[in-house]
mmCIF file of C-alpha atoms in Angstrom:
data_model
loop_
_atom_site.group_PDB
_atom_site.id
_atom_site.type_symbol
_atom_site.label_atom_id
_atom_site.label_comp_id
_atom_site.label_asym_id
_atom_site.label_seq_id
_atom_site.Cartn_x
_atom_site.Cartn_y
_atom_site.Cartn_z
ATOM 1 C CA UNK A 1 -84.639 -17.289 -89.787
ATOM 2 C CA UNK A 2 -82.763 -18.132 -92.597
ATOM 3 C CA UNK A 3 -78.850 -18.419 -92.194
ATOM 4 C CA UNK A 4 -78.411 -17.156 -95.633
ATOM 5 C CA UNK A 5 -80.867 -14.064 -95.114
ATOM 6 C CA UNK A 6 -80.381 -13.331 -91.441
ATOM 7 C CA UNK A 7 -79.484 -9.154 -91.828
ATOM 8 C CA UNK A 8 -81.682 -7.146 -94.189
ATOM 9 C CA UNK A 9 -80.490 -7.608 -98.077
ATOM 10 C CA UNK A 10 -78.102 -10.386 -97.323
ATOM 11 C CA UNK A 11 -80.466 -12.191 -99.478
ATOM 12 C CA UNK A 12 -80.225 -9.478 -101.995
ATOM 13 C CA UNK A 13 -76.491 -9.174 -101.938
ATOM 14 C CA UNK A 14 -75.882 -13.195 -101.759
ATOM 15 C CA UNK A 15 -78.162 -13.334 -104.696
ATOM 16 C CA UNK A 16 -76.359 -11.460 -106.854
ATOM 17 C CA UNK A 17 -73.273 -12.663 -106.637
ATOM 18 C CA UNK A 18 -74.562 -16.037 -107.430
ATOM 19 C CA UNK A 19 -76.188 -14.255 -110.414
ATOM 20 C CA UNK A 20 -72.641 -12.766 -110.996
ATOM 21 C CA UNK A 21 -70.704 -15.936 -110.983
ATOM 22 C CA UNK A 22 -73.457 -18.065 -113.366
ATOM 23 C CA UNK A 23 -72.877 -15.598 -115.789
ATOM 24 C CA UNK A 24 -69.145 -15.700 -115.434
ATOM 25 C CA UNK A 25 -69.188 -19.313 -115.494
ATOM 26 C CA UNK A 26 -71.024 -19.533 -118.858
ATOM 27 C CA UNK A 27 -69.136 -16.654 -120.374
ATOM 28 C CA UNK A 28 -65.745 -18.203 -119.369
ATOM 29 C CA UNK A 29 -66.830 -21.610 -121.258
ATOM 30 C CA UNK A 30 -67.549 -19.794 -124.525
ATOM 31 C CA UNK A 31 -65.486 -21.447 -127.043
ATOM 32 C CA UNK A 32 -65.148 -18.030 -128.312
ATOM 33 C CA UNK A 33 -64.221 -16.004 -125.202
ATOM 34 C CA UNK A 34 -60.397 -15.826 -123.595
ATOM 35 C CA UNK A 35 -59.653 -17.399 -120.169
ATOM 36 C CA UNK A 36 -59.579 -13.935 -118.749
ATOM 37 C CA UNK A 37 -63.444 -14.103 -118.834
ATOM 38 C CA UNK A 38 -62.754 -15.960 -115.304
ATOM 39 C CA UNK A 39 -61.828 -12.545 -113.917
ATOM 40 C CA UNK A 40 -65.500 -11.057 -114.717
ATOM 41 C CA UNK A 41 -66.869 -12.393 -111.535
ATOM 42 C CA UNK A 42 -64.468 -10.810 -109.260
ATOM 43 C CA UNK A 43 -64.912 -7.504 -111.060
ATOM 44 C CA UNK A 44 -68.847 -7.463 -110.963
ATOM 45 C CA UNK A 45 -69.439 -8.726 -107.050
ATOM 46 C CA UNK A 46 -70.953 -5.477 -104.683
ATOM 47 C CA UNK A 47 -68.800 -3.638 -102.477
ATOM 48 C CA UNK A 48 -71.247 -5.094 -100.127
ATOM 49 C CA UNK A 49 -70.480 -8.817 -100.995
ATOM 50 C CA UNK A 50 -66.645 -8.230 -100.988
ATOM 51 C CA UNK A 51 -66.844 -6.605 -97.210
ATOM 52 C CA UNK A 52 -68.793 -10.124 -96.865
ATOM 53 C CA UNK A 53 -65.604 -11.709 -97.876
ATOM 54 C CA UNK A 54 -63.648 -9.576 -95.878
ATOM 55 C CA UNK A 55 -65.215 -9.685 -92.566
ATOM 56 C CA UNK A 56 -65.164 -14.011 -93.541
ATOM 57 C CA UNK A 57 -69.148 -14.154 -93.229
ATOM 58 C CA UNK A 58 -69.688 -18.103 -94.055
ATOM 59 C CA UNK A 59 -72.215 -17.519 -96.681
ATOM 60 C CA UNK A 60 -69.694 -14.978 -98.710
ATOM 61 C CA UNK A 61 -66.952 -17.653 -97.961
ATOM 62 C CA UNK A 62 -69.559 -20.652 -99.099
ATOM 63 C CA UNK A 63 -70.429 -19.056 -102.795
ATOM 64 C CA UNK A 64 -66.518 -17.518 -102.788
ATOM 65 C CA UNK A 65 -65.487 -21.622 -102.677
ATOM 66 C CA UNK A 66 -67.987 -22.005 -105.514
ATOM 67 C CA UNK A 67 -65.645 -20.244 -107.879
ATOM 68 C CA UNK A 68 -62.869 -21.437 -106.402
ATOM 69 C CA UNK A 69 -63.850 -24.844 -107.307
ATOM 70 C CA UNK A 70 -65.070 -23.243 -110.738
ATOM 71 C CA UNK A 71 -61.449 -21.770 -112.135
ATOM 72 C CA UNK A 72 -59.525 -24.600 -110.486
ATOM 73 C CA UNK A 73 -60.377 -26.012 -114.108
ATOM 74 C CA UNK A 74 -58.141 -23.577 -115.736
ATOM 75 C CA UNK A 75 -55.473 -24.613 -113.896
ATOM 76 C CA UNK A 76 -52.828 -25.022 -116.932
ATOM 77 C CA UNK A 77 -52.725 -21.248 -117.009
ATOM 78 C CA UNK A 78 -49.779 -20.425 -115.199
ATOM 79 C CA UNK A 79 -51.614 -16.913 -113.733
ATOM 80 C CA UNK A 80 -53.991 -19.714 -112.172
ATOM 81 C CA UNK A 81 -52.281 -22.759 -111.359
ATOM 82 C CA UNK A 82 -53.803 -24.282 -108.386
ATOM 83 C CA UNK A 83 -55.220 -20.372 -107.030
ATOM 84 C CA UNK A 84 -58.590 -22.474 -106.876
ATOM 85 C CA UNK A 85 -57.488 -25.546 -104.672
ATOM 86 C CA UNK A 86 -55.395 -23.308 -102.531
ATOM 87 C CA UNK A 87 -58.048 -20.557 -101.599
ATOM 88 C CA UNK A 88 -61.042 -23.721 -100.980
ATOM 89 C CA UNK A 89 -58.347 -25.197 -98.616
ATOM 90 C CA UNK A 90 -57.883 -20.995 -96.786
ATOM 91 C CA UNK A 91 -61.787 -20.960 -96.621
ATOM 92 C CA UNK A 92 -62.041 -24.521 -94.753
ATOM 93 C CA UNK A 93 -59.773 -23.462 -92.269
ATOM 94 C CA UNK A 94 -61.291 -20.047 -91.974
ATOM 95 C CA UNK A 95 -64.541 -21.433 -91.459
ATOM 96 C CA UNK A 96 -62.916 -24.007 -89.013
ATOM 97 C CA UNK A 97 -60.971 -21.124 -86.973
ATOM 98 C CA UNK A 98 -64.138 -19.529 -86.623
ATOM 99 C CA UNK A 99 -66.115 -22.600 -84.875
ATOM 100 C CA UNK A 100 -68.073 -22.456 -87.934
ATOM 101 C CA UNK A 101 -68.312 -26.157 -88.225
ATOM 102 C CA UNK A 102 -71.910 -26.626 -89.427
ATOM 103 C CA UNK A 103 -70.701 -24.725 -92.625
ATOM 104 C CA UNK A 104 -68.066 -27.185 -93.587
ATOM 105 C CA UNK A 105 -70.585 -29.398 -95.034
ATOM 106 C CA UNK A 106 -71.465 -26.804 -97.890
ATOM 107 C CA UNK A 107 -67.907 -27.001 -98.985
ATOM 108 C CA UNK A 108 -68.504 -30.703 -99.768
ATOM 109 C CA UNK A 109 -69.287 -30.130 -103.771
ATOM 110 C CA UNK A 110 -66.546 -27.497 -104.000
ATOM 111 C CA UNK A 111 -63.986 -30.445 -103.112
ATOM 112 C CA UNK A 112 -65.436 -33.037 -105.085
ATOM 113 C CA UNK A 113 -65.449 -30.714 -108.237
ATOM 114 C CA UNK A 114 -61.681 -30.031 -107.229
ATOM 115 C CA UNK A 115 -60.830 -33.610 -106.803
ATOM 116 C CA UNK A 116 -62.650 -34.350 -109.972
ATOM 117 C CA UNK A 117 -60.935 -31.527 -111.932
ATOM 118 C CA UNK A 118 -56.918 -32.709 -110.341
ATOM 119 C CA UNK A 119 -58.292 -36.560 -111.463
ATOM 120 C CA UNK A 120 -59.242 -35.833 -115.125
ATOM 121 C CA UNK A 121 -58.212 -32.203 -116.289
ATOM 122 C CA UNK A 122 -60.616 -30.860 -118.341
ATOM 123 C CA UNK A 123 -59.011 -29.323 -122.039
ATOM 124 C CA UNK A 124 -60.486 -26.277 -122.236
ATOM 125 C CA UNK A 125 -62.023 -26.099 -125.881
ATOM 126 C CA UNK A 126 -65.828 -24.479 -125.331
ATOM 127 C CA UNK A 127 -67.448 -27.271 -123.057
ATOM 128 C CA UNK A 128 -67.049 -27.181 -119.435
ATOM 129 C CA UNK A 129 -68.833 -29.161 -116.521
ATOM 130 C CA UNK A 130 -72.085 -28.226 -115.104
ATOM 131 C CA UNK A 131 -72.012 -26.298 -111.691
ATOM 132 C CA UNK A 132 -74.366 -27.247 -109.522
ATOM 133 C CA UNK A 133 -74.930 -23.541 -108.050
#
């Protein structure tokens, strides 16, 4: 089976806070929309997906990393700073703590973008990078 569907609705759930974060991630990089778009994603994810979170379930943790990596570029806010960098490094060693090592490797992109992002800040004026999630 499936890691990322392995309990009934996991799927379901994991879906939609993919769904979730997409559509924060493209309303966040409206040129007419204020950085506190970035907090839509947090405020639409399921109870169900936050107890995910909670009980550190590598698939939550996985697409959690994803916007991690995702408002690490709106790093000059000071309500921000380096919240995204910080929280990918917690989930690493979460995952690691947990024996979880096979995981690790889907935390790959979230780095990269990270690295990318502390290498050439983006200025946030309407156009953001492509997310490959």
């Amino acid at each position: 089976m499936n890691e990322w569907n392995s309990q009934p609705g996991n799927a379901e759930t994991y879906a939609q806070a993919v769904l979730a974060l997409r559509e924060t991630m493209a309303l966040a990089t409206h040129p007419n929309v204020d950085v506190s778009a970035v907090l839509y994603w947090p405020a639409r994810i399921s109870d169900t997906f936050l107890q995910y979170i909670m009980e550190r379930k590598p698939q939550a943790l996985v697409i959690l990393a994803y916007y991690c990596a995702f408002i690490q570029q709106f790093q000059d806010f000071w309500w921000i700073r380096n919240r995204g960098e910080h929280d990918l490094r917690i989930i690493r060693e979460v995952l690691v703590d947990a024996g979880e090592m096979a995981w690790n490797a889907w935390l790959d992109e979230p780095f990269r973008i990270i690295q990318e992002q502390n290498q050439h800040p983006m200025q946030i004026s309407g156009m953001v990078a492509p997310f490959p999630i």
